[in-house]
mmCIF file of C-alpha atoms and ligand atoms in Angstrom:
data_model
loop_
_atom_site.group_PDB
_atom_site.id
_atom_site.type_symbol
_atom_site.label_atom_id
_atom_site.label_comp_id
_atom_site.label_asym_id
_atom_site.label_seq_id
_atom_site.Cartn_x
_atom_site.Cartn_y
_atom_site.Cartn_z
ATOM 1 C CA UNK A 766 59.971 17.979 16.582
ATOM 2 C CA UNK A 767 59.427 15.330 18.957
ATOM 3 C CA UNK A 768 58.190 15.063 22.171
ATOM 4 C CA UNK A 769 58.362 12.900 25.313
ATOM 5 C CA UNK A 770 55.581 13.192 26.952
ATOM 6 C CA UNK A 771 55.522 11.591 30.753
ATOM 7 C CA UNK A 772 52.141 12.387 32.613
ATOM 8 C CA UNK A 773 53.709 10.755 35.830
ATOM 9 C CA UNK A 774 51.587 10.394 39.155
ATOM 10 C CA UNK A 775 48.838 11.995 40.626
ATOM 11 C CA UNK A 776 47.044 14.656 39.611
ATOM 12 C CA UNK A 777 49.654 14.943 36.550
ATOM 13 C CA UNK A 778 47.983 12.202 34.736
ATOM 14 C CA UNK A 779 45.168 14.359 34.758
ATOM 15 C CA UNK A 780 46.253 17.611 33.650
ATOM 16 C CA UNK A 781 48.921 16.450 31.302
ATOM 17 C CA UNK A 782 46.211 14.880 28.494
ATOM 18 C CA UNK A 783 44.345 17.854 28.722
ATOM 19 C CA UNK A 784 46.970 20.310 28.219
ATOM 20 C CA UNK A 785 48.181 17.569 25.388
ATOM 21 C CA UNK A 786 44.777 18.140 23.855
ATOM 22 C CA UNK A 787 44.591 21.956 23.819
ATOM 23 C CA UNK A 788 48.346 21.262 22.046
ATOM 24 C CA UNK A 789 46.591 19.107 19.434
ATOM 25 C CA UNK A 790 44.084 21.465 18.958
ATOM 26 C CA UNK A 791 46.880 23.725 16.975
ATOM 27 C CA UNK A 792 47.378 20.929 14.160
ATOM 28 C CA UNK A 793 51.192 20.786 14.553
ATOM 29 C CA UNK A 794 53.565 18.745 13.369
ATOM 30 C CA UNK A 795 54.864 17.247 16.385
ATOM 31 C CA UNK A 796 55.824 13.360 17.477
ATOM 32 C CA UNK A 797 54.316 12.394 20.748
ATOM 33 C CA UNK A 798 56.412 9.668 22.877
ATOM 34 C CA UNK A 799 54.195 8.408 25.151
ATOM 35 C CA UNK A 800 56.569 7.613 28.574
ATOM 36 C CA UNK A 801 55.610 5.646 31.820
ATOM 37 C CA UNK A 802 57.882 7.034 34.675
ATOM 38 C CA UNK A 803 56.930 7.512 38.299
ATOM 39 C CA UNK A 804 55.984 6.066 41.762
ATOM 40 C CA UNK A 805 53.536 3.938 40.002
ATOM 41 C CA UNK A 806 56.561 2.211 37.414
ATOM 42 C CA UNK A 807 58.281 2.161 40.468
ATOM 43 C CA UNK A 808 55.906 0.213 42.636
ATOM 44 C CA UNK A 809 54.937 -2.027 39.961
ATOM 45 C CA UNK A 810 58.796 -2.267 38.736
ATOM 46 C CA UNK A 811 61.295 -1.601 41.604
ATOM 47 C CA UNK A 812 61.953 1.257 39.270
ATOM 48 C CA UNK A 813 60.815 4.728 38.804
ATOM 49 C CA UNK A 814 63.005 5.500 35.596
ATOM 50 C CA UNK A 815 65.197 3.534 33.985
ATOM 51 C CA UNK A 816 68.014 3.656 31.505
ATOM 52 C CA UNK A 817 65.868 2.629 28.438
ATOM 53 C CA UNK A 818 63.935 5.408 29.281
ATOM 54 C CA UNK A 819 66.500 7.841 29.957
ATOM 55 C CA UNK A 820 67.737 6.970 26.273
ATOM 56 C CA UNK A 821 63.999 7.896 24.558
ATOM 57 C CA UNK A 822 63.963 10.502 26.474
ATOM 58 C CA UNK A 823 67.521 11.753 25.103
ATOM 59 C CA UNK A 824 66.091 11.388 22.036
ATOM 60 C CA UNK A 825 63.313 13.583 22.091
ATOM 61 C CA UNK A 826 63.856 17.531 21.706
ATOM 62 C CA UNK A 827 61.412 17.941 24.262
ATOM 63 C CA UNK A 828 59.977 16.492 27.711
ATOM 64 C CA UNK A 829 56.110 17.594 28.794
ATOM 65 C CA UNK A 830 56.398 16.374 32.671
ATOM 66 C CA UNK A 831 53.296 16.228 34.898
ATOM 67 C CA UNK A 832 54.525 15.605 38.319
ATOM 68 C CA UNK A 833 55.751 12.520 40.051
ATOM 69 C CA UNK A 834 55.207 11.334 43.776
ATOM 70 C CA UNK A 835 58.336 10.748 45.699
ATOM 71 C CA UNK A 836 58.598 6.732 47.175
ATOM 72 C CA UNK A 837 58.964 6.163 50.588
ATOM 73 C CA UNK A 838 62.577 4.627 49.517
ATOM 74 C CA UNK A 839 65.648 6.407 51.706
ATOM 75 C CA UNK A 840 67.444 5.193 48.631
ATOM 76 C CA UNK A 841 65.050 6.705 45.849
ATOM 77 C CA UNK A 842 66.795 9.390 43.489
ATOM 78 C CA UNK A 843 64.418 11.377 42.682
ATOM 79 C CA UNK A 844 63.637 11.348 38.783
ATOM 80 C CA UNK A 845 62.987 15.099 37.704
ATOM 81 C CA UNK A 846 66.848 15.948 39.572
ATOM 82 C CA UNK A 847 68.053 12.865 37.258
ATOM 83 C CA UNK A 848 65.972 14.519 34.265
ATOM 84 C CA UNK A 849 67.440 18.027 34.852
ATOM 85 C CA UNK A 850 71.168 16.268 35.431
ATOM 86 C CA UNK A 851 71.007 14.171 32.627
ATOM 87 C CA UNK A 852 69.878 16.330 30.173
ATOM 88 C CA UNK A 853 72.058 19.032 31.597
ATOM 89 C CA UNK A 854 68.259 20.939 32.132
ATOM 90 C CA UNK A 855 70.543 24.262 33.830
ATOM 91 C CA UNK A 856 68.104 27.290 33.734
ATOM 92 C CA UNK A 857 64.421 26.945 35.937
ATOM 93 C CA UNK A 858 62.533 29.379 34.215
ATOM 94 C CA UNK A 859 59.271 30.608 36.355
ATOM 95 C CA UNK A 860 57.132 33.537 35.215
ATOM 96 C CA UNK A 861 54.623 34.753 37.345
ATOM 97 C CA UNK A 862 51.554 37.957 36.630
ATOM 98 C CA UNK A 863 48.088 37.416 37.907
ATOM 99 C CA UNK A 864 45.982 36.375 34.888
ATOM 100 C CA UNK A 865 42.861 38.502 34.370
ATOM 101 C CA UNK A 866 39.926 38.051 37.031
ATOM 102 C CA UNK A 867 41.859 36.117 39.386
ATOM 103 C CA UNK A 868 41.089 36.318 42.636
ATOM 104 C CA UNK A 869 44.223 37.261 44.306
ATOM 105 C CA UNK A 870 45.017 36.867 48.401
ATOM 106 C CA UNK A 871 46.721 39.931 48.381
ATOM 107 C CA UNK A 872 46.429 43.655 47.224
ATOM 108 C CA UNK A 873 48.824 43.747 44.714
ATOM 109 C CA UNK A 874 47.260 43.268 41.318
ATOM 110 C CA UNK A 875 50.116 44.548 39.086
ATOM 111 C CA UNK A 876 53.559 42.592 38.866
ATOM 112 C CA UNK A 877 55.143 40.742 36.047
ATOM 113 C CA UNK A 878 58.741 39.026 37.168
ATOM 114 C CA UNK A 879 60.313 35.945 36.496
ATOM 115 C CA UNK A 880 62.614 33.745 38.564
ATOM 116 C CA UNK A 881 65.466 32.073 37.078
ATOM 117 C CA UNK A 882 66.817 29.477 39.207
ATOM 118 C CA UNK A 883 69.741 27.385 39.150
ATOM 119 C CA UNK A 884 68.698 23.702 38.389
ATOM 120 C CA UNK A 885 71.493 21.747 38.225
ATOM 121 C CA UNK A 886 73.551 21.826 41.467
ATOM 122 C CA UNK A 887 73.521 23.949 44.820
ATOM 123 C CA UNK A 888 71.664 21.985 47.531
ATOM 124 C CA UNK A 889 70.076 19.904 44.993
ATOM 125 C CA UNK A 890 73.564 18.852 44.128
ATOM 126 C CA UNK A 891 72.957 14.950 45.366
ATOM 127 C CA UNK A 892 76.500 14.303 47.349
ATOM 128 C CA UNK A 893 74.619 13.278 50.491
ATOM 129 C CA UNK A 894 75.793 11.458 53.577
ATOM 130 C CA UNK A 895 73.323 9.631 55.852
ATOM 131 C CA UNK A 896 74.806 8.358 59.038
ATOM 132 C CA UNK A 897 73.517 7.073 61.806
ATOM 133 C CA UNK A 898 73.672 10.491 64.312
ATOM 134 C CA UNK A 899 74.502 12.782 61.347
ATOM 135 C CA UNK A 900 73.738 13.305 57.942
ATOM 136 C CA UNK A 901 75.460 15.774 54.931
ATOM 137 C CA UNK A 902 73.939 17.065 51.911
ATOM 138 C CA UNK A 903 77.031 18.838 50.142
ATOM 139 C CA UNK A 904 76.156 22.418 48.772
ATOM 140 C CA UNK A 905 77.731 22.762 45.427
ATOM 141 C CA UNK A 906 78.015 26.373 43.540
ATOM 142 C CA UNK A 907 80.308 26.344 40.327
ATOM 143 C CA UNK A 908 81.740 28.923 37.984
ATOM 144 C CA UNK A 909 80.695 27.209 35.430
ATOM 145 C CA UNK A 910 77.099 26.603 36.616
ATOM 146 C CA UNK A 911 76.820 30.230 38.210
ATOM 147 C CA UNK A 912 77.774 31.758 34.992
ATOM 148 C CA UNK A 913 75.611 29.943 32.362
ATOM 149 C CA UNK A 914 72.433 30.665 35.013
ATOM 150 C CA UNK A 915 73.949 34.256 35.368
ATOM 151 C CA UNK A 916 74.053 34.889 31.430
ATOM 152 C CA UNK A 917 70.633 33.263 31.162
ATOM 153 C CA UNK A 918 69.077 35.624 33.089
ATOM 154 C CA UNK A 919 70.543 38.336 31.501
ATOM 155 C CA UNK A 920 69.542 37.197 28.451
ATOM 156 C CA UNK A 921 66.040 37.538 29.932
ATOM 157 C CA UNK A 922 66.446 40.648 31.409
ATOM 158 C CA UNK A 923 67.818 41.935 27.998
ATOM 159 C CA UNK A 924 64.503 41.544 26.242
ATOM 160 C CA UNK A 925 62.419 43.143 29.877
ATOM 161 C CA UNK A 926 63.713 45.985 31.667
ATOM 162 C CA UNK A 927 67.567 45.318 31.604
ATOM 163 C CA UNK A 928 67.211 44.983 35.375
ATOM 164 C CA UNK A 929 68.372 41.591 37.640
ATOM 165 C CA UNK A 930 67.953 41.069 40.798
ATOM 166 C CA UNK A 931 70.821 38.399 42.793
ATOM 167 C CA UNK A 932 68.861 36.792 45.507
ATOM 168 C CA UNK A 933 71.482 34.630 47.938
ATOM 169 C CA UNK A 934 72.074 34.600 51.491
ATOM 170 C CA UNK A 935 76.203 35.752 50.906
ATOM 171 C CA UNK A 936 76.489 36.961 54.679
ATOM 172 C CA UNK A 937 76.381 33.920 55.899
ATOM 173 C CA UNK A 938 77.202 31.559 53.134
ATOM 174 C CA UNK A 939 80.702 31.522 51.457
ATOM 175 C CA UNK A 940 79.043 29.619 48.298
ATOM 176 C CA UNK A 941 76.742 32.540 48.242
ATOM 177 C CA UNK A 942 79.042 35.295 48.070
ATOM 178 C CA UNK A 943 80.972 33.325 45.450
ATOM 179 C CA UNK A 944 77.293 32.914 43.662
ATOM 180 C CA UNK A 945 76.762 36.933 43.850
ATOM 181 C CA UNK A 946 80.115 38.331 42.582
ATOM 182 C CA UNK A 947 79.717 35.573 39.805
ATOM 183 C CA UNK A 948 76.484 36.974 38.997
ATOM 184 C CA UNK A 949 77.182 40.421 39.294
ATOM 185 C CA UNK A 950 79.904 40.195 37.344
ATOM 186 C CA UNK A 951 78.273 38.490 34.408
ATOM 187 C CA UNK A 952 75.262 41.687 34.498
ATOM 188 C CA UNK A 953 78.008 44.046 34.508
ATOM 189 C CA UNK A 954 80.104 42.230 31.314
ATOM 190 C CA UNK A 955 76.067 42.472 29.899
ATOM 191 C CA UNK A 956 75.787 45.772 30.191
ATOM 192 C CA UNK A 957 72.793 44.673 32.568
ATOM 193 C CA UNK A 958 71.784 47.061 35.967
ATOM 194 C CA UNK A 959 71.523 44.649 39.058
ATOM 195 C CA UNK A 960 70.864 44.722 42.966
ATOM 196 C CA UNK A 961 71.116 42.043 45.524
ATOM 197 C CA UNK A 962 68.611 40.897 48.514
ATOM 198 C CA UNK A 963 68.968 38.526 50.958
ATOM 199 C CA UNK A 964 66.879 35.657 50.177
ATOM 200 C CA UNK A 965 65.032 36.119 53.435
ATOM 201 C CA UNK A 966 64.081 39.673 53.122
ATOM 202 C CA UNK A 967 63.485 38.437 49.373
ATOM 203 C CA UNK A 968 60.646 36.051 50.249
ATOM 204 C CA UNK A 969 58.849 39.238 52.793
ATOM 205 C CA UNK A 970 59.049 41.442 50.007
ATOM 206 C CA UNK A 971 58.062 39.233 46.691
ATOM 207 C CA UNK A 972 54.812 39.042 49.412
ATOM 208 C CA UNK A 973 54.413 42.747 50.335
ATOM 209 C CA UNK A 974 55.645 44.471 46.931
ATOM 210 C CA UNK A 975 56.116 41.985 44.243
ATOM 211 C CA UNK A 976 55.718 44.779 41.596
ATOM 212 C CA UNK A 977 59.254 46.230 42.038
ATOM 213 C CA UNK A 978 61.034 42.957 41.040
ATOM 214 C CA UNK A 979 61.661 41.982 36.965
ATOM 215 C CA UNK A 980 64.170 39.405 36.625
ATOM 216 C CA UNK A 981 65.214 37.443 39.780
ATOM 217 C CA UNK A 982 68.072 35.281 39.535
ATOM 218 C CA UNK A 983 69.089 32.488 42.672
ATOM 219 C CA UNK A 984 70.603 29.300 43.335
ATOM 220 C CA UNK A 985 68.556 26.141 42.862
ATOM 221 C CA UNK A 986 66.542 25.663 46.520
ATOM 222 C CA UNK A 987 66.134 29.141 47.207
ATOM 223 C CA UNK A 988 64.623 29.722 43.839
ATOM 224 C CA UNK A 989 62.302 26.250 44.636
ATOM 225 C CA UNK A 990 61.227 27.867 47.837
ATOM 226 C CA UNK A 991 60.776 31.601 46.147
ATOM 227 C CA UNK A 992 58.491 30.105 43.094
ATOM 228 C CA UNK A 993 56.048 28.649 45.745
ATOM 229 C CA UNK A 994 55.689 31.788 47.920
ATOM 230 C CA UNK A 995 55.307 33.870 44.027
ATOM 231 C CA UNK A 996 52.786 31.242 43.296
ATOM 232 C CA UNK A 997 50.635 31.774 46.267
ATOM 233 C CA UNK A 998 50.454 35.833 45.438
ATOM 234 C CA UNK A 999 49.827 35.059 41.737
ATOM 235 C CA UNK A 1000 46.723 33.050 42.562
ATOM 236 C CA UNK A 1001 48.157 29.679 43.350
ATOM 237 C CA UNK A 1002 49.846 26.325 42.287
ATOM 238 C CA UNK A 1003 47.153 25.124 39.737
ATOM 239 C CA UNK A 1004 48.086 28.473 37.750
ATOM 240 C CA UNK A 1005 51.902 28.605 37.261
ATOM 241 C CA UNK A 1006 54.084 26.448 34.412
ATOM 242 C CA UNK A 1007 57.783 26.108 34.289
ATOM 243 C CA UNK A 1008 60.301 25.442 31.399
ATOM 244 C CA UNK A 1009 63.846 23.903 32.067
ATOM 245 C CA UNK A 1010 65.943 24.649 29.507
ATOM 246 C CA UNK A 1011 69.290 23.344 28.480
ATOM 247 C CA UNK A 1012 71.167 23.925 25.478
ATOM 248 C CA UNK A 1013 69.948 20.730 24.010
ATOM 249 C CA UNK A 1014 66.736 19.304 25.731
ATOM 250 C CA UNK A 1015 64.076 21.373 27.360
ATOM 251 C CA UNK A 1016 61.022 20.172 29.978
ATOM 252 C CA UNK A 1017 58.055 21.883 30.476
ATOM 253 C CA UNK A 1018 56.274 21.011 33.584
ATOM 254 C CA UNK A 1019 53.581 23.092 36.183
ATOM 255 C CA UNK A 1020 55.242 23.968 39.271
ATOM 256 C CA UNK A 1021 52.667 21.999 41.595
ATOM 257 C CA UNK A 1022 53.304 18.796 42.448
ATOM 258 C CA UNK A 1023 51.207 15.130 41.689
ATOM 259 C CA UNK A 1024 48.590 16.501 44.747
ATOM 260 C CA UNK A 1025 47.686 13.017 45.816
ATOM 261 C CA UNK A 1026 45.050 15.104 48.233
ATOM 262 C CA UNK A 1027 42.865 15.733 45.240
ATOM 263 C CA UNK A 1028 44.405 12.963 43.122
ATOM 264 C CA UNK A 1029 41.695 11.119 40.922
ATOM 265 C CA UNK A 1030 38.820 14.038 41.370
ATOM 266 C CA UNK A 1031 38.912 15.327 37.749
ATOM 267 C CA UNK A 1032 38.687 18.474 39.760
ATOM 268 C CA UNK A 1033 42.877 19.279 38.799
ATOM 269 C CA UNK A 1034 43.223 22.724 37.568
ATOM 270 C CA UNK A 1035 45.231 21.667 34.159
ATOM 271 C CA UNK A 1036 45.813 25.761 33.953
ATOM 272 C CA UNK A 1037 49.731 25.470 34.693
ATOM 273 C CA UNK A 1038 50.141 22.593 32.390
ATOM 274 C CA UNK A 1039 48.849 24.450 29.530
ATOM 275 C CA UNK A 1040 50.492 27.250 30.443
ATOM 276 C CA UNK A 1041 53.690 24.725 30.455
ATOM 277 C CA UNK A 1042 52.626 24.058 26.535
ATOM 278 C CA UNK A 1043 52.562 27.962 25.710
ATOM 279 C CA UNK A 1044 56.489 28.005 27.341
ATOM 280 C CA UNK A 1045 57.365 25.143 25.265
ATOM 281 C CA UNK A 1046 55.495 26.694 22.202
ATOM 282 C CA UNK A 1047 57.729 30.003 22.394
ATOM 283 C CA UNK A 1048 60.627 27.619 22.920
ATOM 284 C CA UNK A 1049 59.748 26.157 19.640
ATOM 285 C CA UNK A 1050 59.487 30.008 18.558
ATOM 286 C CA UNK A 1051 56.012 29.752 17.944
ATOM 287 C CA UNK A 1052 54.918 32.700 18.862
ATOM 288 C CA UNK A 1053 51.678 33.046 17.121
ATOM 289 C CA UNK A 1054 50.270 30.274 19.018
ATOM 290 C CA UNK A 1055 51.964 31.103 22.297
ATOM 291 C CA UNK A 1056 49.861 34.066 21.952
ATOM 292 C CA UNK A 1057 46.748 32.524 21.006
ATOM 293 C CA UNK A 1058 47.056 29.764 23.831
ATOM 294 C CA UNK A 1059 47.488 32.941 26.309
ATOM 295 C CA UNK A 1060 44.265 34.541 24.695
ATOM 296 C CA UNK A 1061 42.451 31.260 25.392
ATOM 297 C CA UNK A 1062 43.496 31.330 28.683
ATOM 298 C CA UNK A 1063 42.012 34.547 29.938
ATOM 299 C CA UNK A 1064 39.276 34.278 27.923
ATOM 300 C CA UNK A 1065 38.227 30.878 29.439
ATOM 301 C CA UNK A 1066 38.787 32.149 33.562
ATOM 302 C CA UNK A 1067 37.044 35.179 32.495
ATOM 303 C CA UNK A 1068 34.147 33.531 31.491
ATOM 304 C CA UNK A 1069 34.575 31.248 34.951
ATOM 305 C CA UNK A 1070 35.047 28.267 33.518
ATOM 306 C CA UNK A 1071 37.330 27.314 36.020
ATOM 307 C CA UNK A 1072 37.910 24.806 38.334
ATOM 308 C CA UNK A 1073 37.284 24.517 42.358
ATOM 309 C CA UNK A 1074 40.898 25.824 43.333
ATOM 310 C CA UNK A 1075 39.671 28.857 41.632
ATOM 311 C CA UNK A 1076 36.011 28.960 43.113
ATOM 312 C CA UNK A 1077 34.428 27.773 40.215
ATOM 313 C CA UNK A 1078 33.218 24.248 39.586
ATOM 314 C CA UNK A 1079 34.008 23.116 36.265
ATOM 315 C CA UNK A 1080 36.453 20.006 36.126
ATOM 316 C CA UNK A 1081 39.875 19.507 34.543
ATOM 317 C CA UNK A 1082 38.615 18.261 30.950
ATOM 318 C CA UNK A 1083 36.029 20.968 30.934
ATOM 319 C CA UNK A 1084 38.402 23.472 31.582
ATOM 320 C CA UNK A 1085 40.365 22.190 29.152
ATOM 321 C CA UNK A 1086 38.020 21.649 26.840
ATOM 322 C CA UNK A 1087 37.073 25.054 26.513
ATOM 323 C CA UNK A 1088 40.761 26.655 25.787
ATOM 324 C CA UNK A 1089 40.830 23.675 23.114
ATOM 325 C CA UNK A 1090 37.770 24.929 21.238
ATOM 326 C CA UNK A 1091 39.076 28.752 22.001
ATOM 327 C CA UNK A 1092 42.338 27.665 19.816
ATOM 328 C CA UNK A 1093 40.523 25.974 17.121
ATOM 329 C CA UNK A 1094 37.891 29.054 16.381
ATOM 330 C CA UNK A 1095 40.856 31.310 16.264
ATOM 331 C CA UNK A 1096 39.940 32.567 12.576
HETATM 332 P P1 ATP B 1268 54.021 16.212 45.851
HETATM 333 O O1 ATP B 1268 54.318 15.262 46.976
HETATM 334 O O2 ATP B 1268 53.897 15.516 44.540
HETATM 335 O O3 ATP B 1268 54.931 17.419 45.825
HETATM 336 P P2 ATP B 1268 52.109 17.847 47.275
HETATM 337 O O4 ATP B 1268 50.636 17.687 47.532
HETATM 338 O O5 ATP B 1268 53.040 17.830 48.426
HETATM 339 O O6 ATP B 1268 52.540 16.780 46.168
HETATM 340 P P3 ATP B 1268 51.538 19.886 45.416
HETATM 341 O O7 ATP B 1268 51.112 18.861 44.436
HETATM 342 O O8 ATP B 1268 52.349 20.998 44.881
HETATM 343 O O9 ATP B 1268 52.363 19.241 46.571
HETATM 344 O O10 ATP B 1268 50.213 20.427 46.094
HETATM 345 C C1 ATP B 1268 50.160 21.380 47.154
HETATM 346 C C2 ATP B 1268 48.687 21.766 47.365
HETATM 347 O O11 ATP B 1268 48.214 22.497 46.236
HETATM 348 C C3 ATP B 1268 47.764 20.558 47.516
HETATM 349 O O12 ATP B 1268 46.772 20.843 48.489
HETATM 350 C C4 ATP B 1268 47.136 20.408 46.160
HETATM 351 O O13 ATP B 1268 45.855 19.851 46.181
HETATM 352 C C5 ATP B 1268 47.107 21.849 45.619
HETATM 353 N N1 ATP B 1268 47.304 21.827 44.165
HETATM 354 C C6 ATP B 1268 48.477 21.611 43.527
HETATM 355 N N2 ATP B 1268 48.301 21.629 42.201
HETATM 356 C C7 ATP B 1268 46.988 21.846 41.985
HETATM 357 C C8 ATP B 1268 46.187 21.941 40.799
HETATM 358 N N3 ATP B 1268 46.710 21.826 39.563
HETATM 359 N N4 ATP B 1268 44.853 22.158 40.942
HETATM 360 C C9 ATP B 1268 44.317 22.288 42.169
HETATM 361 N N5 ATP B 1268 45.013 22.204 43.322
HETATM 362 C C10 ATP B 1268 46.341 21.978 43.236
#
């Protein structure tokens, strides 16, 4: 197996050697390809990815991404949309359930869903037009694209509660209502029970009664906005990974950003980038060790080794630290 392994900007070249670490601390047989891509390669090189790197990175089986700060460049492409593109990274796979004795900002302490969002096209499409008075972005849903995100999620739901859930915003977009019978028509060939909600009324209800959703499946900006608004009620940003999968490459990568605010602290919760590394380890269908890294998780916050986001006061490599040595004394 091998790996490319691009800590990017930020707070991401913080988090991404510790969750690297707790990886080591399983003894696998992996290849690590060390990658420099980002705002930083991009202010010392004019360029923030290039084609040599695309190529490694095509090489690899897997990416683990940290996060990368956008340029102030009108004409910078951003690199994780090339990424997903490129390696044809379709399916955005978010799960989100409060992990034990996390303080939550809401009520609701039980709920277990995952969204699977489009990754691939949609507004994220990048047919944009900027004129001088006006300026496009060209929303793009395809069959193709609709379907293969459609049959993912069912593919999810099949091993859950056999339940989706189309979010979209059909009565007013035409793309959307082309999205939803797509969708619904894939759940039905599935044998797979579905509703619909409007992505508005989505986003007021994931807040007020998150525990009646399973599977959510949505286009690839809605789902963006939805994962931040689930991250916030599962405890927030430092807590929540993300796989991209393809049917060739997959990128694991936490769902927060590079967080230039806190940038350089050490005080980065590395939580959803380790998390990130138990997604990729089930990926690999290591399941064992998926379960082990979870263990160490909740064993660590319940103990409050956790960092400020999370009250506590510990710092990124001590966190860290302490799911490592959980892994290793795993008799
Ligand atoms: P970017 O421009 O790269 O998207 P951002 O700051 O706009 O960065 P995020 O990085 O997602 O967006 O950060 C949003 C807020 O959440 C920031 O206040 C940041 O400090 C906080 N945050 C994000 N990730 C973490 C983390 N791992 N640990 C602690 N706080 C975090």
């Amino acid at each position: 197996m091998k790996l490319a392994v691009v800590p990017g900007d930020g707070i991401g070249k913080e988090v991404i050697p510790v969750a690297l670490a707790v990886l080591d601390a399983f003894g696998l047989d992996i290849e690590k390809v060390p990658l420099e891509i980002g705002y930083g390669k991009w202010e010392r090189t004019g360029s923030a990815l290039t084609d040599e790197d695309m190529s490694v990175i095509k090489e690899c089986d897997c990416v683990l991404f940290g996060a990368i700060t956008t340029p102030p460049d009108p004409n910078y492409k951003s690199v994780l949309m090339r990424l997903r593109k490129e390696l044809d990274l379709y399916a955005n796979i978010r799960p989100f359930a409060p992990l034990a004795n996390v303080k939550l900002p809401c009520n609701k302490k039980v709920f277990d869903f995952v969204i699977v969002r489009e990754n691939t096209e949609g507004m994220y499409s990048g047919i944009e037009e900027l004129h001088e008075n006006v300026a496009y972005t060209t929303r793009v849903i395809s069959r193709k694209g609709s379907e293969r995100i459609a049959e993912n999620a069912c593919s999810i739901a099949k091993k859950r509660k056999k339940h989706i859930t189309v979010v979209h915003k059909a009565n007013v977009l035409k793309s959307d209502s082309f999205f939803r019978d797509i969708c619904t028509g894939v759940a039905r060939r599935n044998g797979i029970s579905y509703n619909e909600m409007l992505v508005d009324a989505m986003a007021y209800d994931l807040v007020l009664r998150p525990e009646k959703y399973d599977v959510l499946v949505t286009t690839n900006l809605f789902g963006d906005i939805l994962s931040d608004v689930a991250a916030a009620i599962s405890g927030g940003l430092g807590l929540c990974p993300s796989a991209n999968i393809g049917n060739r490459h997959a990128l694991f990568e936490p769902i927060h950003g590079s967080a230039p605010d806190i940038a350089g602290r050490g005080i980065a919760n590395p939580i959803a980038s380790i998390l990130s590394v138990r997604m990729m380890l089930q990926w690999m269908g290591l399941e064992t060790e998926a379960q082990v890294l979870g263990n160490a998780v909740d064993s660590v916050i319940q103990k409050g080794i956790v960092s400020p986001d999370m009250g506590g006061s510990y710092s990124t490599i001590e966190v860290g630290n302490a799911i490592a040595a959980k892994v290793i004394n795993v008799p």
